[in-house]
Amino acid sequence: MDKERKKELREEFMNLKTYMGVIQIKNNKNGKVYIMTTPNLKNQWLTVKAQLDMGTHANATLQKEWKKMGEDVFSYEVLEEKEVEETTDRKWELKQLEKKWLEKLEPYDERGYHIKKTL
């Protein structure tokens, strides 16, 4: 491959749009959901699935049910995606998206894998 072609491919890669967003992992047997945000949606399900398969996911209850019930009981869905721009404050944007979806779905107690924070 010549240098000019490499340069073109590098530019194409750099111009690919990145999307951040909110994902939901749902236990289709009991209806419980887990909501999480990610700064890059690409391949996020593969990352989460690998964590669950290896037993290293941060949410202990979700991890326990994944191990007990098996992967086939769970589904993955992108709830919202937002294009990442250079000026985007990703951390702030992701917190706002997470807050919105937690308020909307209220995935606590029997409805989900989250623990409601009290002030």
mmCIF file of N, CA and C in Angstrom:
data_model
loop_
_atom_site.group_PDB
_atom_site.id
_atom_site.type_symbol
_atom_site.label_atom_id
_atom_site.label_comp_id
_atom_site.label_asym_id
_atom_site.label_seq_id
_atom_site.Cartn_x
_atom_site.Cartn_y
_atom_site.Cartn_z
ATOM 1 N N MET A 1 0.859 -1.175 0.000
ATOM 2 C CA MET A 1 0.000 0.000 0.000
ATOM 3 C C MET A 1 0.905 1.237 0.000
ATOM 4 N N ASP A 2 0.615 2.158 -0.883
ATOM 5 C CA ASP A 2 1.460 3.341 -0.975
ATOM 6 C C ASP A 2 1.118 4.370 0.112
ATOM 7 N N LYS A 3 2.017 5.322 0.281
ATOM 8 C CA LYS A 3 1.872 6.328 1.337
ATOM 9 C C LYS A 3 0.606 7.172 1.168
ATOM 10 N N GLU A 4 0.264 7.487 -0.064
ATOM 11 C CA GLU A 4 -0.924 8.314 -0.318
ATOM 12 C C GLU A 4 -2.190 7.588 0.110
ATOM 13 N N ARG A 5 -2.276 6.302 -0.189
ATOM 14 C CA ARG A 5 -3.457 5.510 0.206
ATOM 15 C C ARG A 5 -3.553 5.393 1.720
ATOM 16 N N LYS A 6 -2.417 5.189 2.382
ATOM 17 C CA LYS A 6 -2.391 5.136 3.844
ATOM 18 C C LYS A 6 -2.897 6.448 4.438
ATOM 19 N N LYS A 7 -2.482 7.548 3.851
ATOM 20 C CA LYS A 7 -2.906 8.866 4.319
ATOM 21 C C LYS A 7 -4.416 9.020 4.158
ATOM 22 N N GLU A 8 -4.959 8.581 3.022
ATOM 23 C CA GLU A 8 -6.409 8.652 2.786
ATOM 24 C C GLU A 8 -7.173 7.827 3.811
ATOM 25 N N LEU A 9 -6.709 6.615 4.062
ATOM 26 C CA LEU A 9 -7.372 5.741 5.028
ATOM 27 C C LEU A 9 -7.323 6.325 6.441
ATOM 28 N N ARG A 10 -6.202 6.909 6.801
ATOM 29 C CA ARG A 10 -6.053 7.530 8.119
ATOM 30 C C ARG A 10 -7.040 8.695 8.276
ATOM 31 N N GLU A 11 -7.165 9.494 7.220
ATOM 32 C CA GLU A 11 -8.113 10.619 7.245
ATOM 33 C C GLU A 11 -9.555 10.128 7.366
ATOM 34 N N GLU A 12 -9.897 9.084 6.629
ATOM 35 C CA GLU A 12 -11.234 8.506 6.717
ATOM 36 C C GLU A 12 -11.532 8.050 8.137
ATOM 37 N N PHE A 13 -10.562 7.366 8.743
ATOM 38 C CA PHE A 13 -10.719 6.885 10.114
ATOM 39 C C PHE A 13 -10.922 8.046 11.083
ATOM 40 N N MET A 14 -10.131 9.087 10.926
ATOM 41 C CA MET A 14 -10.221 10.242 11.823
ATOM 42 C C MET A 14 -11.552 10.977 11.662
ATOM 43 N N ASN A 15 -12.181 10.860 10.506
ATOM 44 C CA ASN A 15 -13.451 11.535 10.250
ATOM 45 C C ASN A 15 -14.679 10.694 10.592
ATOM 46 N N LEU A 16 -14.458 9.456 11.036
ATOM 47 C CA LEU A 16 -15.590 8.636 11.443
ATOM 48 C C LEU A 16 -16.270 9.274 12.646
ATOM 49 N N LYS A 17 -17.572 9.289 12.628
ATOM 50 C CA LYS A 17 -18.312 9.872 13.743
ATOM 51 C C LYS A 17 -18.349 8.881 14.901
ATOM 52 N N THR A 18 -18.227 9.428 16.102
ATOM 53 C CA THR A 18 -18.305 8.638 17.315
ATOM 54 C C THR A 18 -19.616 8.992 18.009
ATOM 55 N N TYR A 19 -20.270 7.985 18.552
ATOM 56 C CA TYR A 19 -21.525 8.209 19.252
ATOM 57 C C TYR A 19 -21.417 7.727 20.682
ATOM 58 N N MET A 20 -21.834 8.584 21.606
ATOM 59 C CA MET A 20 -21.946 8.190 22.999
ATOM 60 C C MET A 20 -23.423 7.913 23.243
ATOM 61 N N GLY A 21 -23.737 7.302 24.361
ATOM 62 C CA GLY A 21 -25.145 7.067 24.580
ATOM 63 C C GLY A 21 -25.476 6.248 25.806
ATOM 64 N N VAL A 22 -26.733 5.825 25.819
ATOM 65 C CA VAL A 22 -27.298 5.072 26.933
ATOM 66 C C VAL A 22 -27.696 3.697 26.414
ATOM 67 N N ILE A 23 -27.302 2.667 27.168
ATOM 68 C CA ILE A 23 -27.706 1.315 26.810
ATOM 69 C C ILE A 23 -28.506 0.697 27.947
ATOM 70 N N GLN A 24 -29.299 -0.292 27.572
ATOM 71 C CA GLN A 24 -30.098 -1.031 28.545
ATOM 72 C C GLN A 24 -29.814 -2.514 28.370
ATOM 73 N N ILE A 25 -29.573 -3.175 29.484
ATOM 74 C CA ILE A 25 -29.483 -4.630 29.496
ATOM 75 C C ILE A 25 -30.721 -5.095 30.239
ATOM 76 N N LYS A 26 -31.519 -5.925 29.595
ATOM 77 C CA LYS A 26 -32.789 -6.339 30.173
ATOM 78 C C LYS A 26 -32.827 -7.839 30.401
ATOM 79 N N ASN A 27 -33.280 -8.206 31.595
ATOM 80 C CA ASN A 27 -33.538 -9.596 31.913
ATOM 81 C C ASN A 27 -34.959 -9.864 31.430
ATOM 82 N N ASN A 28 -35.093 -10.593 30.352
ATOM 83 C CA ASN A 28 -36.399 -10.815 29.742
ATOM 84 C C ASN A 28 -37.276 -11.779 30.533
ATOM 85 N N LYS A 29 -36.692 -12.431 31.509
ATOM 86 C CA LYS A 29 -37.463 -13.367 32.344
ATOM 87 C C LYS A 29 -38.200 -12.633 33.474
ATOM 88 N N ASN A 30 -37.498 -11.691 34.122
ATOM 89 C CA ASN A 30 -38.130 -10.985 35.246
ATOM 90 C C ASN A 30 -38.371 -9.498 34.980
ATOM 91 N N GLY A 31 -37.952 -9.011 33.823
ATOM 92 C CA GLY A 31 -38.206 -7.624 33.436
ATOM 93 C C GLY A 31 -37.265 -6.595 34.017
ATOM 94 N N LYS A 32 -36.316 -7.008 34.842
ATOM 95 C CA LYS A 32 -35.385 -6.059 35.449
ATOM 96 C C LYS A 32 -34.429 -5.504 34.396
ATOM 97 N N VAL A 33 -34.065 -4.227 34.557
ATOM 98 C CA VAL A 33 -33.167 -3.587 33.606
ATOM 99 C C VAL A 33 -31.969 -2.955 34.302
ATOM 100 N N TYR A 34 -30.902 -2.868 33.547
ATOM 101 C CA TYR A 34 -29.695 -2.178 33.979
ATOM 102 C C TYR A 34 -29.400 -1.114 32.942
ATOM 103 N N ILE A 35 -29.253 0.121 33.382
ATOM 104 C CA ILE A 35 -28.999 1.261 32.505
ATOM 105 C C ILE A 35 -27.554 1.712 32.701
ATOM 106 N N MET A 36 -26.875 1.968 31.593
ATOM 107 C CA MET A 36 -25.524 2.514 31.700
ATOM 108 C C MET A 36 -25.235 3.429 30.517
ATOM 109 N N THR A 37 -24.322 4.346 30.730
ATOM 110 C CA THR A 37 -23.895 5.240 29.658
ATOM 111 C C THR A 37 -22.502 4.835 29.224
ATOM 112 N N THR A 38 -22.156 5.241 28.016
ATOM 113 C CA THR A 38 -20.834 4.942 27.491
ATOM 114 C C THR A 38 -20.397 6.081 26.566
ATOM 115 N N PRO A 39 -19.122 6.456 26.617
ATOM 116 C CA PRO A 39 -18.630 7.517 25.750
ATOM 117 C C PRO A 39 -18.470 7.065 24.299
ATOM 118 N N ASN A 40 -18.530 5.750 24.055
ATOM 119 C CA ASN A 40 -18.407 5.235 22.697
ATOM 120 C C ASN A 40 -19.249 3.965 22.577
ATOM 121 N N LEU A 41 -20.343 4.053 21.837
ATOM 122 C CA LEU A 41 -21.264 2.928 21.708
ATOM 123 C C LEU A 41 -20.705 1.755 20.897
ATOM 124 N N LYS A 42 -19.739 2.048 20.044
ATOM 125 C CA LYS A 42 -19.198 0.996 19.183
ATOM 126 C C LYS A 42 -18.645 -0.153 20.028
ATOM 127 N N ASN A 43 -19.127 -1.335 19.771
ATOM 128 C CA ASN A 43 -18.670 -2.564 20.437
ATOM 129 C C ASN A 43 -18.926 -2.604 21.943
ATOM 130 N N GLN A 44 -19.760 -1.719 22.461
ATOM 131 C CA GLN A 44 -19.991 -1.693 23.901
ATOM 132 C C GLN A 44 -20.617 -2.995 24.398
ATOM 133 N N TRP A 45 -21.543 -3.557 23.624
ATOM 134 C CA TRP A 45 -22.172 -4.809 24.057
ATOM 135 C C TRP A 45 -21.131 -5.924 24.191
ATOM 136 N N LEU A 46 -20.172 -5.969 23.290
ATOM 137 C CA LEU A 46 -19.133 -6.998 23.385
ATOM 138 C C LEU A 46 -18.321 -6.839 24.668
ATOM 139 N N THR A 47 -18.053 -5.600 25.046
ATOM 140 C CA THR A 47 -17.300 -5.325 26.274
ATOM 141 C C THR A 47 -18.091 -5.748 27.501
ATOM 142 N N VAL A 48 -19.357 -5.344 27.565
ATOM 143 C CA VAL A 48 -20.204 -5.676 28.720
ATOM 144 C C VAL A 48 -20.406 -7.186 28.806
ATOM 145 N N LYS A 49 -20.676 -7.800 27.676
ATOM 146 C CA LYS A 49 -20.895 -9.248 27.644
ATOM 147 C C LYS A 49 -19.643 -9.988 28.119
ATOM 148 N N ALA A 50 -18.479 -9.522 27.706
ATOM 149 C CA ALA A 50 -17.227 -10.144 28.144
ATOM 150 C C ALA A 50 -17.068 -10.023 29.655
ATOM 151 N N GLN A 51 -17.389 -8.859 30.212
ATOM 152 C CA GLN A 51 -17.313 -8.679 31.665
ATOM 153 C C GLN A 51 -18.246 -9.647 32.382
ATOM 154 N N LEU A 52 -19.474 -9.759 31.874
ATOM 155 C CA LEU A 52 -20.443 -10.665 32.495
ATOM 156 C C LEU A 52 -20.006 -12.124 32.355
ATOM 157 N N ASP A 53 -19.500 -12.483 31.209
ATOM 158 C CA ASP A 53 -19.026 -13.858 30.988
ATOM 159 C C ASP A 53 -17.848 -14.214 31.893
ATOM 160 N N MET A 54 -16.986 -13.233 32.147
ATOM 161 C CA MET A 54 -15.809 -13.471 32.995
ATOM 162 C C MET A 54 -16.110 -13.288 34.483
ATOM 163 N N GLY A 55 -17.311 -12.801 34.804
ATOM 164 C CA GLY A 55 -17.670 -12.599 36.207
ATOM 165 C C GLY A 55 -17.083 -11.350 36.816
ATOM 166 N N THR A 56 -16.798 -10.334 35.987
ATOM 167 C CA THR A 56 -16.143 -9.121 36.495
ATOM 168 C C THR A 56 -16.993 -7.865 36.369
ATOM 169 N N HIS A 57 -18.279 -8.007 36.073
ATOM 170 C CA HIS A 57 -19.126 -6.818 35.913
ATOM 171 C C HIS A 57 -19.293 -6.114 37.257
ATOM 172 N N ALA A 58 -19.341 -4.791 37.229
ATOM 173 C CA ALA A 58 -19.409 -3.973 38.445
ATOM 174 C C ALA A 58 -20.713 -4.152 39.222
ATOM 175 N N ASN A 59 -21.804 -4.504 38.552
ATOM 176 C CA ASN A 59 -23.085 -4.659 39.243
ATOM 177 C C ASN A 59 -23.235 -6.117 39.682
ATOM 178 N N ALA A 60 -23.096 -6.350 40.988
ATOM 179 C CA ALA A 60 -23.086 -7.709 41.537
ATOM 180 C C ALA A 60 -24.401 -8.459 41.311
ATOM 181 N N THR A 61 -25.522 -7.777 41.421
ATOM 182 C CA THR A 61 -26.814 -8.438 41.250
ATOM 183 C C THR A 61 -27.017 -8.867 39.804
ATOM 184 N N LEU A 62 -26.713 -7.991 38.875
ATOM 185 C CA LEU A 62 -26.788 -8.333 37.459
ATOM 186 C C LEU A 62 -25.844 -9.495 37.159
ATOM 187 N N GLN A 63 -24.641 -9.426 37.683
ATOM 188 C CA GLN A 63 -23.653 -10.476 37.465
ATOM 189 C C GLN A 63 -24.164 -11.820 37.977
ATOM 190 N N LYS A 64 -24.764 -11.823 39.158
ATOM 191 C CA LYS A 64 -25.279 -13.054 39.768
ATOM 192 C C LYS A 64 -26.386 -13.667 38.911
ATOM 193 N N GLU A 65 -27.310 -12.837 38.450
ATOM 194 C CA GLU A 65 -28.417 -13.344 37.644
ATOM 195 C C GLU A 65 -27.938 -13.812 36.269
ATOM 196 N N TRP A 66 -26.946 -13.131 35.705
ATOM 197 C CA TRP A 66 -26.370 -13.556 34.421
ATOM 198 C C TRP A 66 -25.794 -14.970 34.563
ATOM 199 N N LYS A 67 -25.061 -15.176 35.644
ATOM 200 C CA LYS A 67 -24.435 -16.483 35.869
ATOM 201 C C LYS A 67 -25.500 -17.558 36.119
ATOM 202 N N LYS A 68 -26.515 -17.215 36.892
ATOM 203 C CA LYS A 68 -27.556 -18.180 37.264
ATOM 204 C C LYS A 68 -28.490 -18.503 36.094
ATOM 205 N N MET A 69 -28.936 -17.481 35.362
ATOM 206 C CA MET A 69 -29.961 -17.658 34.332
ATOM 207 C C MET A 69 -29.408 -17.858 32.924
ATOM 208 N N GLY A 70 -28.204 -17.367 32.696
ATOM 209 C CA GLY A 70 -27.585 -17.524 31.384
ATOM 210 C C GLY A 70 -27.817 -16.350 30.459
ATOM 211 N N GLU A 71 -26.932 -16.230 29.498
ATOM 212 C CA GLU A 71 -26.922 -15.120 28.543
ATOM 213 C C GLU A 71 -28.220 -15.005 27.742
ATOM 214 N N ASP A 72 -28.829 -16.124 27.403
ATOM 215 C CA ASP A 72 -30.013 -16.116 26.535
ATOM 216 C C ASP A 72 -31.212 -15.394 27.126
ATOM 217 N N VAL A 73 -31.218 -15.203 28.438
ATOM 218 C CA VAL A 73 -32.325 -14.522 29.119
ATOM 219 C C VAL A 73 -32.235 -13.000 28.951
ATOM 220 N N PHE A 74 -31.063 -12.500 28.579
ATOM 221 C CA PHE A 74 -30.807 -11.061 28.537
ATOM 222 C C PHE A 74 -30.793 -10.507 27.117
ATOM 223 N N SER A 75 -31.224 -9.242 27.017
ATOM 224 C CA SER A 75 -31.152 -8.540 25.740
ATOM 225 C C SER A 75 -30.474 -7.196 25.952
ATOM 226 N N TYR A 76 -29.986 -6.641 24.853
ATOM 227 C CA TYR A 76 -29.225 -5.397 24.861
ATOM 228 C C TYR A 76 -29.898 -4.430 23.909
ATOM 229 N N GLU A 77 -30.027 -3.178 24.349
ATOM 230 C CA GLU A 77 -30.667 -2.180 23.495
ATOM 231 C C GLU A 77 -30.013 -0.816 23.710
ATOM 232 N N VAL A 78 -29.783 -0.105 22.624
ATOM 233 C CA VAL A 78 -29.320 1.279 22.712
ATOM 234 C C VAL A 78 -30.574 2.135 22.874
ATOM 235 N N LEU A 79 -30.673 2.835 23.998
ATOM 236 C CA LEU A 79 -31.842 3.677 24.264
ATOM 237 C C LEU A 79 -31.714 5.058 23.647
ATOM 238 N N GLU A 80 -30.482 5.561 23.614
ATOM 239 C CA GLU A 80 -30.258 6.894 23.051
ATOM 240 C C GLU A 80 -28.808 7.011 22.621
ATOM 241 N N GLU A 81 -28.618 7.657 21.497
ATOM 242 C CA GLU A 81 -27.257 7.915 21.050
ATOM 243 C C GLU A 81 -27.126 9.377 20.669
ATOM 244 N N LYS A 82 -25.932 9.887 20.876
ATOM 245 C CA LYS A 82 -25.670 11.292 20.612
ATOM 246 C C LYS A 82 -24.277 11.398 20.008
ATOM 247 N N GLU A 83 -24.203 12.139 18.910
ATOM 248 C CA GLU A 83 -22.916 12.308 18.246
ATOM 249 C C GLU A 83 -21.952 13.070 19.146
ATOM 250 N N VAL A 84 -20.731 12.599 19.188
ATOM 251 C CA VAL A 84 -19.694 13.256 19.978
ATOM 252 C C VAL A 84 -18.995 14.278 19.095
ATOM 253 N N GLU A 85 -18.958 15.496 19.573
ATOM 254 C CA GLU A 85 -18.244 16.559 18.879
ATOM 255 C C GLU A 85 -17.035 16.941 19.711
ATOM 256 N N GLU A 86 -16.080 17.594 19.093
ATOM 257 C CA GLU A 86 -14.857 17.967 19.807
ATOM 258 C C GLU A 86 -15.137 18.830 21.029
ATOM 259 N N THR A 87 -16.171 19.649 20.947
ATOM 260 C CA THR A 87 -16.473 20.563 22.047
ATOM 261 C C THR A 87 -17.350 19.927 23.131
ATOM 262 N N THR A 88 -17.756 18.695 22.921
ATOM 263 C CA THR A 88 -18.649 18.032 23.863
ATOM 264 C C THR A 88 -17.938 17.731 25.181
ATOM 265 N N ASP A 89 -18.571 18.105 26.277
ATOM 266 C CA ASP A 89 -18.111 17.704 27.604
ATOM 267 C C ASP A 89 -18.759 16.343 27.858
ATOM 268 N N ARG A 90 -18.082 15.298 27.470
ATOM 269 C CA ARG A 90 -18.659 13.947 27.494
ATOM 270 C C ARG A 90 -19.131 13.524 28.873
ATOM 271 N N LYS A 91 -18.322 13.798 29.864
ATOM 272 C CA LYS A 91 -18.665 13.376 31.224
ATOM 273 C C LYS A 91 -19.987 14.018 31.664
ATOM 274 N N TRP A 92 -20.121 15.301 31.439
ATOM 275 C CA TRP A 92 -21.340 16.017 31.822
ATOM 276 C C TRP A 92 -22.533 15.519 31.012
ATOM 277 N N GLU A 93 -22.345 15.387 29.708
ATOM 278 C CA GLU A 93 -23.427 14.918 28.829
ATOM 279 C C GLU A 93 -23.899 13.530 29.242
ATOM 280 N N LEU A 94 -22.960 12.640 29.535
ATOM 281 C CA LEU A 94 -23.330 11.281 29.927
ATOM 282 C C LEU A 94 -24.080 11.263 31.256
ATOM 283 N N LYS A 95 -23.674 12.108 32.189
ATOM 284 C CA LYS A 95 -24.393 12.200 33.477
ATOM 285 C C LYS A 95 -25.830 12.655 33.245
ATOM 286 N N GLN A 96 -26.020 13.623 32.347
ATOM 287 C CA GLN A 96 -27.366 14.118 32.053
ATOM 288 C C GLN A 96 -28.216 13.029 31.393
ATOM 289 N N LEU A 97 -27.633 12.293 30.467
ATOM 290 C CA LEU A 97 -28.359 11.209 29.807
ATOM 291 C C LEU A 97 -28.735 10.119 30.816
ATOM 292 N N GLU A 98 -27.786 9.765 31.673
ATOM 293 C CA GLU A 98 -28.055 8.734 32.679
ATOM 294 C C GLU A 98 -29.178 9.175 33.615
ATOM 295 N N LYS A 99 -29.103 10.397 34.083
ATOM 296 C CA LYS A 99 -30.126 10.934 34.985
ATOM 297 C C LYS A 99 -31.505 10.867 34.329
ATOM 298 N N LYS A 100 -31.585 11.285 33.077
ATOM 299 C CA LYS A 100 -32.849 11.285 32.340
ATOM 300 C C LYS A 100 -33.456 9.885 32.272
ATOM 301 N N TRP A 101 -32.632 8.895 31.903
ATOM 302 C CA TRP A 101 -33.149 7.535 31.736
ATOM 303 C C TRP A 101 -33.434 6.852 33.067
ATOM 304 N N LEU A 102 -32.661 7.150 34.102
ATOM 305 C CA LEU A 102 -32.967 6.594 35.420
ATOM 306 C C LEU A 102 -34.289 7.145 35.940
ATOM 307 N N GLU A 103 -34.537 8.438 35.705
ATOM 308 C CA GLU A 103 -35.810 9.033 36.114
ATOM 309 C C GLU A 103 -36.971 8.460 35.309
ATOM 310 N N LYS A 104 -36.754 8.238 34.038
ATOM 311 C CA LYS A 104 -37.804 7.741 33.155
ATOM 312 C C LYS A 104 -38.166 6.277 33.448
ATOM 313 N N LEU A 105 -37.161 5.423 33.620
ATOM 314 C CA LEU A 105 -37.399 3.985 33.772
ATOM 315 C C LEU A 105 -37.458 3.498 35.225
ATOM 316 N N GLU A 106 -36.899 4.284 36.132
ATOM 317 C CA GLU A 106 -36.849 3.930 37.551
ATOM 318 C C GLU A 106 -36.469 2.463 37.766
ATOM 319 N N PRO A 107 -35.259 2.085 37.354
ATOM 320 C CA PRO A 107 -34.839 0.684 37.440
ATOM 321 C C PRO A 107 -34.319 0.281 38.827
ATOM 322 N N TYR A 108 -35.172 0.409 39.827
ATOM 323 C CA TYR A 108 -34.803 0.122 41.211
ATOM 324 C C TYR A 108 -35.645 -1.035 41.743
ATOM 325 N N ASP A 109 -35.147 -1.660 42.798
ATOM 326 C CA ASP A 109 -35.850 -2.755 43.473
ATOM 327 C C ASP A 109 -36.235 -3.847 42.480
ATOM 328 N N GLU A 110 -37.510 -4.202 42.412
ATOM 329 C CA GLU A 110 -37.937 -5.297 41.526
ATOM 330 C C GLU A 110 -37.940 -4.908 40.051
ATOM 331 N N ARG A 111 -37.750 -3.621 39.753
ATOM 332 C CA ARG A 111 -37.766 -3.150 38.363
ATOM 333 C C ARG A 111 -36.381 -3.098 37.732
ATOM 334 N N GLY A 112 -35.346 -3.210 38.556
ATOM 335 C CA GLY A 112 -34.023 -3.090 37.964
ATOM 336 C C GLY A 112 -32.889 -3.438 38.895
ATOM 337 N N TYR A 113 -31.701 -3.194 38.404
ATOM 338 C CA TYR A 113 -30.471 -3.567 39.098
ATOM 339 C C TYR A 113 -29.778 -2.387 39.784
ATOM 340 N N HIS A 114 -30.416 -1.244 39.805
ATOM 341 C CA HIS A 114 -29.817 -0.063 40.404
ATOM 342 C C HIS A 114 -30.280 0.122 41.847
ATOM 343 N N ILE A 115 -29.461 0.810 42.602
ATOM 344 C CA ILE A 115 -29.801 1.166 43.978
ATOM 345 C C ILE A 115 -30.115 2.641 43.988
ATOM 346 N N LYS A 116 -31.304 2.984 44.476
ATOM 347 C CA LYS A 116 -31.707 4.386 44.495
ATOM 348 C C LYS A 116 -30.875 5.131 45.532
ATOM 349 N N LYS A 117 -30.280 6.224 45.078
ATOM 350 C CA LYS A 117 -29.456 7.047 45.963
ATOM 351 C C LYS A 117 -30.349 7.998 46.744
ATOM 352 N N THR A 118 -30.103 8.074 48.038
ATOM 353 C CA THR A 118 -30.860 9.001 48.884
ATOM 354 C C THR A 118 -29.914 10.093 49.370
ATOM 355 N N LEU A 119 -30.461 11.274 49.518
ATOM 356 C CA LEU A 119 -29.642 12.394 49.980
ATOM 357 C C LEU A 119 -29.716 12.557 51.453
#
